[in-house]
C-alpha positions as a printed NumPy array, in Angstrom:
array([[ 10.103, -11.857,   4.474],
       [  7.343, -14.75 ,   4.399],
       [  8.821, -15.875,   7.663],
       [  8.643, -12.613,   9.727],
       [  5.388, -12.139,   7.822],
       [  4.323, -15.439,   9.076],
       [  5.392, -15.016,  12.314],
       [  3.672, -10.918,  13.03 ],
       [  0.39 , -12.712,  11.83 ],
       [  0.687, -15.016,  14.327],
       [  1.689, -12.867,  16.87 ],
       [ -1.355, -10.806,  16.041],
       [ -4.213, -13.235,  14.987],
       [ -2.904, -14.869,  18.394],
       [ -3.484, -12.044,  20.5  ],
       [ -6.953, -10.921,  21.684],
       [ -6.108,  -7.244,  21.364],
       [ -6.035,  -7.136,  17.344],
       [ -9.746,  -8.894,  18.387],
       [-10.639,  -5.915,  20.6  ],
       [ -9.337,  -3.134,  17.822],
       [-11.561,  -5.027,  15.367],
       [-14.639,  -4.865,  17.09 ],
       [-13.945,  -1.294,  18.478],
       [-14.116,  -0.132,  14.852],
       [-16.837,  -1.961,  13.551],
       [-18.791,  -0.813,  16.711],
       [-18.133,   2.754,  16.283],
       [-18.793,   2.702,  12.765],
       [-21.792,   1.182,  12.986],
       [-23.072,   3.31 ,  15.863],
       [-22.74 ,   6.454,  13.774],
       [-23.982,   4.909,  10.512],
       [-27.692,   2.88 ,  11.758],
       [-27.827,   4.075,  15.494],
       [-26.873,   7.484,  16.583],
       [-29.32 ,  10.454,  15.087],
       [-26.665,  12.144,  12.931],
       [-25.906,  13.513,   9.819],
       [-23.828,  10.332,   9.659],
       [-26.447,   8.146,   9.892],
       [-27.009,   6.196,   6.724],
       [-31.135,   6.027,   7.176],
       [-30.866,  10.292,   7.447],
       [-29.666,  10.194,   3.619],
       [-32.063,  10.046,   0.147],
       [-29.148,   8.344,  -1.144],
       [-28.09 ,   4.47 ,  -0.78 ],
       [-24.399,   5.669,  -0.411],
       [-21.894,   5.007,   2.409],
       [-20.027,   8.397,   2.046],
       [-20.651,   8.457,   5.991],
       [-18.712,   5.856,   6.395],
       [-15.835,   6.818,   4.387],
       [-15.733,   9.825,   5.571],
       [-15.822,   8.316,   9.639],
       [-13.577,   5.57 ,   9.028],
       [-10.08 ,   7.548,   8.406],
       [-10.407,   9.301,  11.816],
       [-11.249,   5.604,  13.628],
       [ -8.204,   4.536,  11.79 ],
       [ -5.952,   7.266,  12.607],
       [ -6.291,   5.986,  15.956],
       [ -6.552,   2.375,  15.808],
       [ -3.456,   1.657,  13.182],
       [ -0.722,   3.704,  15.259],
       [ -2.007,   0.869,  17.943],
       [ -1.568,  -2.083,  15.709],
       [  1.81 ,  -1.096,  14.436],
       [  3.241,   0.51 ,  17.694],
       [  4.505,  -3.006,  19.333],
       [  6.235,  -3.716,  15.419],
       [  9.822,  -2.706,  16.642],
       [  9.669,  -0.511,  19.707],
       [  9.174,  -4.048,  21.957],
       [ 11.515,  -5.633,  19.769],
       [ 13.93 ,  -2.763,  20.915],
       [ 12.393,  -2.836,  24.587],
       [ 13.17 ,  -6.653,  24.706],
       [ 16.283,  -6.514,  23.246],
       [ 15.235,  -9.16 ,  20.439],
       [ 16.057,  -6.087,  17.644],
       [ 19.962,  -6.372,  17.818],
       [ 19.588, -10.43 ,  17.364],
       [ 17.127,  -9.93 ,  14.647],
       [ 19.372,  -7.014,  12.838],
       [ 22.147, -10.16 ,  13.11 ],
       [ 20.353, -12.664,  11.333],
       [ 20.917, -13.524,   7.949],
       [ 17.259, -11.592,   6.571],
       [ 17.711,  -8.942,   4.45 ],
       [ 16.439,  -5.308,   6.476],
       [ 14.006,  -4.861,   3.87 ],
       [ 12.353,  -8.159,   4.309],
       [ 11.856,  -7.409,   7.928],
       [ 10.452,  -4.271,   7.614],
       [  8.377,  -5.499,   4.362],
       [  7.117,  -8.444,   6.367],
       [  6.323,  -6.104,   9.437],
       [  4.18 ,  -3.835,   7.146],
       [  2.111,  -6.186,   4.954],
       [  0.983,  -8.237,   8.763],
       [ -0.202,  -5.123,   9.541],
       [ -2.07 ,  -3.873,   5.814],
       [ -3.481,  -8.083,   5.802],
       [ -5.164,  -6.652,   9.156],
       [ -6.187,  -3.61 ,   7.841],
       [ -7.534,  -5.689,   5.333],
       [ -9.453,  -8.073,   7.498],
       [-10.714,  -5.39 ,   9.597],
       [-12.184,  -3.651,   6.141],
       [-13.746,  -7.245,   5.148],
       [-15.827,  -7.424,   8.087],
       [-17.173,  -4.057,   7.108],
       [-19.063,  -5.233,   3.52 ],
       [-21.889,  -6.152,   5.763],
       [-22.597,  -2.278,   5.621],
       [-23.37 ,  -2.797,   1.975],
       [-25.566,  -5.811,   2.631],
       [-27.657,  -3.926,   5.332],
       [-28.059,  -1.005,   2.571],
       [-28.883,  -2.742,  -0.007],
       [-31.59 ,  -4.828,   2.441],
       [-33.127,  -1.186,   3.613],
       [-32.726,   1.32 ,   0.787],
       [-35.045,   1.481,  -2.146],
       [-32.451,   3.323,  -4.205],
       [-30.219,   1.516,  -6.488],
       [-26.981,   1.375,  -5.057],
       [-23.521,   2.873,  -6.834],
       [-21.428,  -0.015,  -6.683],
       [-18.802,   1.295,  -8.2  ],
       [-18.16 ,   4.458,  -6.331],
       [-18.394,   2.116,  -2.745],
       [-15.421,   0.063,  -4.159],
       [-13.642,   3.13 ,  -5.324],
       [-13.975,   4.355,  -1.644],
       [-12.911,   0.852,  -0.104],
       [ -9.879,   1.603,  -1.956],
       [ -9.117,   4.681,  -0.812],
       [ -9.462,   3.756,   2.679],
       [ -7.802,   1.096,   2.134],
       [ -4.696,   2.606,   0.982],
       [ -5.147,   5.252,   3.318],
       [ -5.033,   2.896,   6.026],
       [ -1.737,   1.543,   4.493],
       [ -0.285,   4.764,   4.6  ],
       [ -1.116,   5.381,   8.418],
       [  0.507,   1.704,   8.716],
       [  4.098,   2.858,   7.323],
       [  3.476,   6.099,   9.297],
       [  3.45 ,   3.898,  12.31 ],
       [  6.092,   1.259,  11.116],
       [  8.395,   4.219,  10.939],
       [  7.436,   6.137,  14.368],
       [  7.826,   2.407,  15.737],
       [ 11.846,   2.311,  14.531],
       [ 12.847,   5.706,  15.561],
       [ 11.376,   5.013,  19.843],
       [ 11.592,   2.348,  22.1  ],
       [  8.593,   3.162,  23.77 ],
       [  5.436,   2.218,  22.213],
       [  3.626,   5.182,  23.904],
       [  5.6  ,   7.255,  22.376],
       [  5.551,   5.338,  19.139],
       [  2.021,   5.592,  19.683],
       [  1.395,   9.207,  19.568],
       [  3.935,  10.43 ,  17.156],
       [  2.49 ,   8.203,  14.464],
       [ -0.937,   9.658,  15.408],
       [  0.217,  13.043,  15.508],
       [  2.018,  12.516,  11.767],
       [ -1.185,  10.678,  10.604],
       [ -3.121,  13.791,  11.757],
       [ -0.821,  16.266,   9.717],
       [ -0.843,  14.159,   6.913],
       [ -4.596,  13.746,   6.64 ],
       [ -5.667,  17.178,   7.593],
       [ -3.201,  19.305,   8.677],
       [ -2.382,  20.348,   5.061],
       [ -6.072,  20.545,   3.98 ],
       [ -6.51 ,  22.838,   7.536],
       [ -3.638,  25.08 ,   6.944],
       [ -5.212,  25.772,   3.121],
       [ -8.636,  26.258,   4.432],
       [ -7.665,  29.797,   6.215],
       [ -6.821,  30.921,   2.636],
       [ -3.406,  32.729,   3.518],
       [ -1.083,  31.983,   0.908],
       [ -3.028,  32.831,  -1.796],
       [ -2.741,  30.574,  -5.05 ],
       [ -0.491,  28.192,  -3.293],
       [ -3.467,  27.043,  -0.847],
       [ -4.415,  24.373,  -3.282],
       [ -0.844,  23.498,  -4.101],
       [ -0.647,  22.945,  -0.29 ],
       [ -3.875,  21.181,  -0.192],
       [ -2.764,  18.649,  -3.327],
       [  0.006,  17.494,  -0.429],
       [ -2.332,  16.379,   1.981],
       [ -3.875,  12.648,   1.923],
       [ -7.036,  13.513,   2.356],
       [ -7.397,  15.163,  -1.021],
       [ -6.586,  12.423,  -2.693],
       [ -8.658,   9.983,  -0.877],
       [-11.323,  12.012,  -1.668],
       [-10.363,  11.576,  -5.405],
       [-11.652,   7.687,  -4.807],
       [-14.568,   8.744,  -3.032],
       [-16.168,  10.716,  -6.149],
       [-15.483,   7.203,  -8.208],
       [-12.467,   8.234,  -9.968],
       [ -9.51 ,   5.887, -10.321],
       [ -6.299,   8.761, -10.433],
       [ -2.72 ,   7.667, -11.745],
       [ -1.761,  10.939,  -9.247],
       [ -3.509,   9.752,  -6.44 ],
       [ -2.333,   5.924,  -6.76 ],
       [  1.195,   7.542,  -6.729],
       [  0.594,   9.763,  -3.817],
       [ -0.182,   7.305,  -1.322],
       [  2.204,   4.374,  -3.044],
       [  4.83 ,   7.007,  -3.188],
       [  4.404,   8.112,   0.602],
       [  4.43 ,   4.44 ,   1.678],
       [  7.395,   3.736,   0.137],
       [  9.085,   6.867,   1.318],
       [  7.885,   6.247,   5.11 ],
       [  9.312,   2.532,   4.884],
       [ 12.503,   3.812,   3.494],
       [ 12.558,   5.909,   6.274],
       [ 12.28 ,   3.426,   8.657],
       [ 15.086,   1.432,   6.764],
       [ 17.585,   4.611,   7.754],
       [ 16.42 ,   4.665,  11.119],
       [ 17.014,   0.397,  11.711],
       [ 20.291,   1.021,   9.509],
       [ 21.888,   3.992,  11.826],
       [ 21.152,   1.811,  14.687],
       [ 23.192,  -0.945,  13.453],
       [ 26.252,   1.349,  13.646]])
């Protein structure tokens, strides 16, 4: 797994595209938080918090993470190297995990660069900052982004075309993050609406934004991430035949 991880990290950080994605993420978040005169601008809030960032970031990540993952297996299929890779003395699960953790490290690097938001907030704010809530927000955003990555890995294992893999990942991530909550908001199913809402990632992500570490939220994210990686395994295993 480590060899795959190192290879993927070298590919990512040796490519200008990943830095472009990171810069886009930082710039878009910065514009909404500090420059645009809207409800998300930190200066328009009387409380020293980064809730605006934690509201905007999942939507940006929803589009950016699939751009990172779409090449993982799709490119291997297009170039014909997937068959060669699958014949190597490497467990398939280690190939999947190596590629997944490489994306997770990229995501972690993107979030690290946003820590200057906290420094800026502490510099301009006259109120005390709730660092505990901000920390939990970062944990929730990291887990949500990792979930996006697992979905992207799965769609990349299904399709040889990178564009198809990207669009599919965006679609599934949208359904996971907003679809269940959006459907539940119509109140069409009575008491089942709340249960339906719990199926969505947004419900469990909100738990972290409240500053709470609920094991049910952790189980949700870890369980779904594992499920999508297993689906990737099944998809690639079937392509060996």
